[in-house]
Amino acid sequence: REEKAIDVLAKIQANGKVDDPLVIAEWEEITTVLAAERDALKGWRKFIKNGMWRRTFAGTSVQAWQQLSGANVMTYYIVYVFDMANLSGNTNLISSGVQYALFIIFTTVTFFFVDRTGRRPLLIYGAIGMGICMFVVGGVLGTYGTYIPGGVDGNLNVIRQVTGHPAHVVIAFSYLLVIVYALTLAPIAWVYAAECWSLETRATGMALASVANWLFNFAIGLFLPPGFHNISWKLFIIFGTLCFGASIQAYFTYPETARKSLEEIERLFSKGGPKPWKTRPGDSLLDQKVAEVQEAQIKGESTTGRMGSLGHKELAA
């Protein structure tokens, strides 16, 4: 069914022109990826052997960092934070609702620049931005906060409170953290986790990534209330430090996957692949192959025959 596959590809990409450079280049890429996936090991070993551990580590760790960034402090427990900022009653509830509106708005905004900007900058600078916000909130609470022995309004999980301008700073940077999170780690962690897998491992790989996300979500949810009670403002310092840890790991271990072909992503995570910090959006191998095919056609070489023989060879493997 090779000829039918090529015909369908040509209709999708080039109005039925089988000898179009894009069709030929993409067919070569498809057959190369299929051949590599046929050689993959079976069972759980395919997530570890032959360099696949790099993809597994990237897909699961980016989801873990989404939770370890401390974003849930400003989503699940934003009411506690605003209690510390001297808000109460309906004012606290309305102010808490605002951050959910910000979340929706700025996550939607990401759609318009995510492919142009790339994944690495958003993961790296997003984590740094969140870390700065965490340090500011924790620093203000630690420096200007007043210890409340019985807890604010009897809530023993909220034992520190600020008023006046320091309270305004806490509120402002809480909102800013949510905005940064919505623009970066919140959506990009899911995008990156999906892109780092091969076609064969993507479904199970995303399941592993989701497990990592929800395991850390569950752990953080259990940790936060006693954390507020026992270490109070220091909780924000811990999450700020973790955010900077996330940015460091993203810089050194996450190659750029934006606008990359499947074949190139395979190479990015291979042992001899480029260093993650030297990768950038685009520069797809598919574009290079199209240029090579166009050059061959200018020289009068038979690219159609070459495509057919390549397909037969790969499919017979």
Short mmCIF file of N, CA, C and O in Angstrom, two decimals, residues 102-190:
data_model
loop_
_atom_site.label_atom_id
_atom_site.label_comp_id
_atom_site.label_asym_id
_atom_site.label_seq_id
_atom_site.Cartn_x
_atom_site.Cartn_y
_atom_site.Cartn_z
N LEU A 102 -7.85 35.66 35.76
CA LEU A 102 -6.54 35.93 35.17
C LEU A 102 -5.95 34.67 34.56
O LEU A 102 -5.33 34.71 33.48
N PHE A 103 -6.14 33.56 35.24
CA PHE A 103 -5.63 32.27 34.77
C PHE A 103 -6.21 31.94 33.39
O PHE A 103 -5.49 31.58 32.45
N ILE A 104 -7.51 32.07 33.26
CA ILE A 104 -8.19 31.75 32.00
C ILE A 104 -7.73 32.69 30.89
O ILE A 104 -7.39 32.26 29.78
N ILE A 105 -7.69 33.97 31.18
CA ILE A 105 -7.34 34.97 30.16
C ILE A 105 -5.93 34.77 29.64
O ILE A 105 -5.69 34.70 28.42
N PHE A 106 -4.96 34.64 30.54
CA PHE A 106 -3.57 34.61 30.11
C PHE A 106 -3.14 33.23 29.59
O PHE A 106 -2.20 33.14 28.79
N THR A 107 -3.82 32.18 29.98
CA THR A 107 -3.57 30.88 29.35
C THR A 107 -4.00 30.93 27.89
O THR A 107 -3.34 30.37 27.01
N THR A 108 -5.12 31.61 27.62
CA THR A 108 -5.59 31.77 26.24
C THR A 108 -4.60 32.60 25.41
O THR A 108 -4.35 32.30 24.24
N VAL A 109 -4.02 33.62 26.02
CA VAL A 109 -3.06 34.48 25.32
C VAL A 109 -1.87 33.66 24.81
O VAL A 109 -1.33 33.94 23.73
N THR A 110 -1.46 32.66 25.56
CA THR A 110 -0.30 31.84 25.19
C THR A 110 -0.46 31.24 23.80
O THR A 110 0.52 31.05 23.08
N PHE A 111 -1.68 30.95 23.40
CA PHE A 111 -1.95 30.34 22.10
C PHE A 111 -1.35 31.15 20.95
O PHE A 111 -0.91 30.58 19.95
N PHE A 112 -1.26 32.46 21.10
CA PHE A 112 -0.86 33.33 19.99
C PHE A 112 0.65 33.46 19.82
O PHE A 112 1.10 33.98 18.80
N PHE A 113 1.45 33.00 20.80
CA PHE A 113 2.90 33.15 20.65
C PHE A 113 3.70 31.90 20.99
O PHE A 113 4.93 31.90 20.87
N VAL A 114 3.04 30.82 21.39
CA VAL A 114 3.76 29.66 21.89
C VAL A 114 4.70 29.04 20.85
O VAL A 114 5.83 28.65 21.18
N ASP A 115 4.28 28.96 19.59
CA ASP A 115 5.14 28.37 18.57
C ASP A 115 6.24 29.32 18.11
O ASP A 115 7.33 28.87 17.76
N ARG A 116 5.97 30.59 18.14
CA ARG A 116 6.97 31.56 17.72
C ARG A 116 8.07 31.70 18.77
O ARG A 116 9.26 31.79 18.45
N THR A 117 7.69 31.70 20.03
CA THR A 117 8.65 31.87 21.12
C THR A 117 9.43 30.61 21.40
O THR A 117 10.63 30.65 21.70
N GLY A 118 8.77 29.46 21.31
CA GLY A 118 9.43 28.20 21.64
C GLY A 118 9.09 27.72 23.04
O GLY A 118 8.50 28.46 23.83
N ARG A 119 9.50 26.50 23.34
CA ARG A 119 9.17 25.91 24.65
C ARG A 119 10.20 26.26 25.72
O ARG A 119 9.86 26.58 26.86
N ARG A 120 11.48 26.19 25.36
CA ARG A 120 12.54 26.43 26.34
C ARG A 120 12.45 27.80 27.00
O ARG A 120 12.49 27.90 28.24
N PRO A 121 12.36 28.90 26.25
CA PRO A 121 12.29 30.21 26.91
C PRO A 121 11.12 30.33 27.87
O PRO A 121 11.25 30.92 28.95
N LEU A 122 9.98 29.79 27.49
CA LEU A 122 8.80 29.89 28.36
C LEU A 122 8.97 29.08 29.63
O LEU A 122 8.57 29.51 30.72
N LEU A 123 9.58 27.90 29.52
CA LEU A 123 9.81 27.08 30.70
C LEU A 123 10.87 27.69 31.61
O LEU A 123 10.72 27.74 32.83
N ILE A 124 11.96 28.19 31.01
CA ILE A 124 13.07 28.73 31.79
C ILE A 124 12.69 30.05 32.45
O ILE A 124 12.78 30.21 33.68
N TYR A 125 12.26 31.00 31.64
CA TYR A 125 11.97 32.34 32.19
C TYR A 125 10.67 32.36 32.98
O TYR A 125 10.51 33.18 33.89
N GLY A 126 9.75 31.46 32.63
CA GLY A 126 8.54 31.36 33.43
C GLY A 126 8.85 30.91 34.85
O GLY A 126 8.33 31.46 35.82
N ALA A 127 9.72 29.90 34.98
CA ALA A 127 10.11 29.41 36.32
C ALA A 127 10.86 30.50 37.09
O ALA A 127 10.66 30.68 38.30
N ILE A 128 11.74 31.23 36.39
CA ILE A 128 12.47 32.32 37.06
C ILE A 128 11.51 33.41 37.54
O ILE A 128 11.61 33.90 38.67
N GLY A 129 10.56 33.77 36.69
CA GLY A 129 9.57 34.78 37.07
C GLY A 129 8.75 34.36 38.27
O GLY A 129 8.51 35.16 39.19
N MET A 130 8.33 33.10 38.28
CA MET A 130 7.56 32.60 39.41
C MET A 130 8.42 32.57 40.68
O MET A 130 7.94 32.88 41.77
N GLY A 131 9.69 32.20 40.52
CA GLY A 131 10.58 32.17 41.67
C GLY A 131 10.75 33.54 42.30
O GLY A 131 10.74 33.69 43.53
N ILE A 132 10.89 34.58 41.46
CA ILE A 132 11.02 35.94 41.97
C ILE A 132 9.76 36.35 42.73
O ILE A 132 9.83 36.93 43.83
N CYS A 133 8.60 36.03 42.18
CA CYS A 133 7.33 36.35 42.86
C CYS A 133 7.24 35.65 44.21
O CYS A 133 6.81 36.25 45.21
N MET A 134 7.65 34.39 44.25
CA MET A 134 7.63 33.64 45.51
C MET A 134 8.55 34.29 46.55
O MET A 134 8.19 34.44 47.72
N PHE A 135 9.74 34.68 46.12
CA PHE A 135 10.69 35.30 47.05
C PHE A 135 10.15 36.63 47.58
O PHE A 135 10.33 36.96 48.75
N VAL A 136 9.50 37.40 46.71
CA VAL A 136 8.95 38.69 47.14
C VAL A 136 7.84 38.48 48.17
O VAL A 136 7.83 39.12 49.24
N VAL A 137 6.91 37.57 47.87
CA VAL A 137 5.81 37.31 48.81
C VAL A 137 6.35 36.79 50.15
O VAL A 137 5.96 37.27 51.22
N GLY A 138 7.26 35.81 50.08
CA GLY A 138 7.83 35.27 51.31
C GLY A 138 8.64 36.31 52.07
O GLY A 138 8.56 36.38 53.31
N GLY A 139 9.42 37.12 51.34
CA GLY A 139 10.23 38.14 52.00
C GLY A 139 9.39 39.20 52.70
O GLY A 139 9.70 39.61 53.82
N VAL A 140 8.33 39.65 52.05
CA VAL A 140 7.45 40.65 52.65
C VAL A 140 6.74 40.10 53.88
O VAL A 140 6.68 40.76 54.93
N LEU A 141 6.24 38.87 53.77
CA LEU A 141 5.56 38.26 54.93
C LEU A 141 6.53 38.05 56.09
O LEU A 141 6.18 38.26 57.26
N GLY A 142 7.76 37.62 55.77
CA GLY A 142 8.74 37.39 56.82
C GLY A 142 9.25 38.67 57.46
O GLY A 142 9.53 38.70 58.67
N THR A 143 9.36 39.74 56.66
CA THR A 143 9.93 41.00 57.15
C THR A 143 8.89 41.86 57.88
O THR A 143 9.16 42.43 58.94
N TYR A 144 7.70 41.96 57.31
CA TYR A 144 6.69 42.88 57.84
C TYR A 144 5.53 42.17 58.54
O TYR A 144 4.67 42.84 59.12
N GLY A 145 5.49 40.85 58.46
CA GLY A 145 4.35 40.12 59.03
C GLY A 145 4.35 40.10 60.55
O GLY A 145 5.40 40.13 61.20
N THR A 146 3.15 40.04 61.10
CA THR A 146 2.96 39.94 62.54
C THR A 146 2.48 38.53 62.88
O THR A 146 1.56 38.01 62.24
N TYR A 147 3.11 37.92 63.86
CA TYR A 147 2.74 36.56 64.27
C TYR A 147 1.41 36.59 65.02
O TYR A 147 1.22 37.36 65.96
N ILE A 148 0.46 35.76 64.61
CA ILE A 148 -0.86 35.66 65.24
C ILE A 148 -0.95 34.28 65.92
O ILE A 148 -1.20 33.27 65.24
N PRO A 149 -0.73 34.19 67.23
CA PRO A 149 -0.67 32.88 67.91
C PRO A 149 -1.90 32.00 67.69
O PRO A 149 -1.79 30.80 67.47
N GLY A 150 -3.08 32.57 67.74
CA GLY A 150 -4.29 31.78 67.59
C GLY A 150 -4.75 31.62 66.16
O GLY A 150 -5.79 31.01 65.90
N GLY A 151 -3.98 32.17 65.22
CA GLY A 151 -4.35 32.10 63.81
C GLY A 151 -5.31 33.22 63.42
O GLY A 151 -6.10 33.70 64.24
N VAL A 152 -5.24 33.66 62.19
CA VAL A 152 -6.13 34.71 61.69
C VAL A 152 -7.56 34.18 61.63
O VAL A 152 -7.82 33.16 60.99
N ASP A 153 -8.46 34.84 62.34
CA ASP A 153 -9.87 34.41 62.42
C ASP A 153 -9.98 32.97 62.90
O ASP A 153 -10.88 32.23 62.48
N GLY A 154 -9.03 32.56 63.75
CA GLY A 154 -9.07 31.21 64.32
C GLY A 154 -8.53 30.13 63.41
O GLY A 154 -8.55 28.94 63.77
N ASN A 155 -8.03 30.49 62.23
CA ASN A 155 -7.46 29.51 61.29
C ASN A 155 -6.00 29.28 61.65
O ASN A 155 -5.14 30.13 61.39
N LEU A 156 -5.69 28.14 62.23
CA LEU A 156 -4.34 27.86 62.70
C LEU A 156 -3.35 27.65 61.55
O LEU A 156 -2.14 27.58 61.79
N ASN A 157 -3.85 27.53 60.34
CA ASN A 157 -2.94 27.42 59.19
C ASN A 157 -2.44 28.79 58.72
O ASN A 157 -1.52 28.86 57.90
N VAL A 158 -3.07 29.86 59.21
CA VAL A 158 -2.67 31.21 58.83
C VAL A 158 -2.25 31.94 60.10
O VAL A 158 -3.08 32.48 60.83
N ILE A 159 -0.96 31.95 60.39
CA ILE A 159 -0.45 32.47 61.67
C ILE A 159 0.38 33.74 61.49
O ILE A 159 1.03 34.19 62.43
N ARG A 160 0.36 34.31 60.28
CA ARG A 160 1.11 35.53 60.04
C ARG A 160 0.28 36.46 59.16
O ARG A 160 -0.42 36.02 58.27
N GLN A 161 0.38 37.76 59.44
CA GLN A 161 -0.45 38.71 58.69
C GLN A 161 0.29 40.03 58.50
O GLN A 161 1.04 40.47 59.38
N VAL A 162 0.08 40.63 57.33
CA VAL A 162 0.63 41.96 57.05
C VAL A 162 -0.52 42.91 56.73
O VAL A 162 -1.60 42.48 56.32
N THR A 163 -0.28 44.18 56.92
CA THR A 163 -1.29 45.20 56.63
C THR A 163 -0.64 46.34 55.85
O THR A 163 0.57 46.42 55.72
N GLY A 164 -1.48 47.23 55.33
CA GLY A 164 -0.97 48.41 54.64
C GLY A 164 -0.28 48.06 53.33
O GLY A 164 -0.67 47.14 52.62
N HIS A 165 0.78 48.82 53.03
CA HIS A 165 1.49 48.64 51.76
C HIS A 165 2.09 47.24 51.59
O HIS A 165 2.04 46.70 50.48
N PRO A 166 2.67 46.62 52.63
CA PRO A 166 3.16 45.25 52.46
C PRO A 166 2.06 44.28 52.03
O PRO A 166 2.32 43.37 51.23
N ALA A 167 0.85 44.48 52.53
CA ALA A 167 -0.27 43.62 52.13
C ALA A 167 -0.57 43.81 50.65
O ALA A 167 -0.86 42.84 49.93
N HIS A 168 -0.49 45.05 50.18
CA HIS A 168 -0.74 45.33 48.76
C HIS A 168 0.32 44.64 47.88
O HIS A 168 0.01 44.15 46.80
N VAL A 169 1.56 44.64 48.36
CA VAL A 169 2.63 43.97 47.62
C VAL A 169 2.38 42.47 47.53
O VAL A 169 2.55 41.87 46.46
N VAL A 170 1.95 41.86 48.62
CA VAL A 170 1.65 40.43 48.63
C VAL A 170 0.54 40.12 47.63
O VAL A 170 0.65 39.16 46.84
N ILE A 171 -0.51 40.91 47.62
CA ILE A 171 -1.63 40.69 46.69
C ILE A 171 -1.16 40.85 45.25
O ILE A 171 -1.47 40.02 44.37
N ALA A 172 -0.41 41.92 44.98
CA ALA A 172 0.04 42.21 43.62
C ALA A 172 0.92 41.09 43.08
O ALA A 172 0.74 40.63 41.93
N PHE A 173 1.87 40.62 43.88
CA PHE A 173 2.79 39.59 43.40
C PHE A 173 2.13 38.21 43.38
O PHE A 173 2.59 37.33 42.64
N SER A 174 1.07 38.04 44.14
CA SER A 174 0.30 36.80 44.03
C SER A 174 -0.40 36.74 42.67
O SER A 174 -0.40 35.71 42.00
N TYR A 175 -0.99 37.88 42.28
CA TYR A 175 -1.62 37.95 40.96
C TYR A 175 -0.57 37.82 39.85
O TYR A 175 -0.79 37.13 38.84
N LEU A 176 0.57 38.46 40.02
CA LEU A 176 1.62 38.40 39.00
C LEU A 176 2.13 36.97 38.83
O LEU A 176 2.38 36.54 37.70
N LEU A 177 2.25 36.24 39.92
CA LEU A 177 2.69 34.85 39.83
C LEU A 177 1.71 34.02 39.02
O LEU A 177 2.11 33.20 38.18
N VAL A 178 0.42 34.24 39.26
CA VAL A 178 -0.61 33.51 38.50
C VAL A 178 -0.53 33.84 37.02
O VAL A 178 -0.64 32.95 36.16
N ILE A 179 -0.29 35.10 36.69
CA ILE A 179 -0.18 35.52 35.30
C ILE A 179 1.02 34.85 34.62
O ILE A 179 0.91 34.31 33.52
N VAL A 180 2.17 34.88 35.30
CA VAL A 180 3.37 34.24 34.75
C VAL A 180 3.15 32.75 34.57
O VAL A 180 3.52 32.17 33.54
N TYR A 181 2.55 32.12 35.55
CA TYR A 181 2.27 30.68 35.49
C TYR A 181 1.33 30.36 34.33
O TYR A 181 1.55 29.40 33.58
N ALA A 182 0.29 31.17 34.15
CA ALA A 182 -0.68 30.93 33.08
C ALA A 182 -0.05 31.10 31.70
O ALA A 182 -0.46 30.44 30.75
N LEU A 183 0.94 31.98 31.60
CA LEU A 183 1.60 32.22 30.32
C LEU A 183 2.68 31.18 30.00
O LEU A 183 3.09 31.05 28.84
N THR A 184 3.15 30.47 31.01
CA THR A 184 4.32 29.62 30.81
C THR A 184 4.10 28.18 31.28
O THR A 184 3.64 27.34 30.51
N LEU A 185 4.42 27.88 32.52
CA LEU A 185 4.44 26.49 32.98
C LEU A 185 3.09 25.80 32.88
O LEU A 185 3.03 24.60 32.60
N ALA A 186 2.01 26.52 33.13
CA ALA A 186 0.69 25.87 33.14
C ALA A 186 0.38 25.19 31.81
O ALA A 186 0.07 23.99 31.78
N PRO A 187 0.45 25.90 30.67
CA PRO A 187 0.16 25.21 29.40
C PRO A 187 1.37 24.52 28.78
O PRO A 187 1.24 23.44 28.18
N ILE A 188 2.57 25.10 28.93
CA ILE A 188 3.74 24.59 28.21
C ILE A 188 4.18 23.23 28.73
O ILE A 188 4.72 22.41 27.99
N ALA A 189 3.99 22.96 30.02
CA ALA A 189 4.37 21.65 30.55
C ALA A 189 3.62 20.54 29.83
O ALA A 189 4.19 19.47 29.55
N TRP A 190 2.36 20.77 29.49
CA TRP A 190 1.58 19.76 28.77
C TRP A 190 2.01 19.67 27.32
O TRP A 190 2.09 18.59 26.74
#
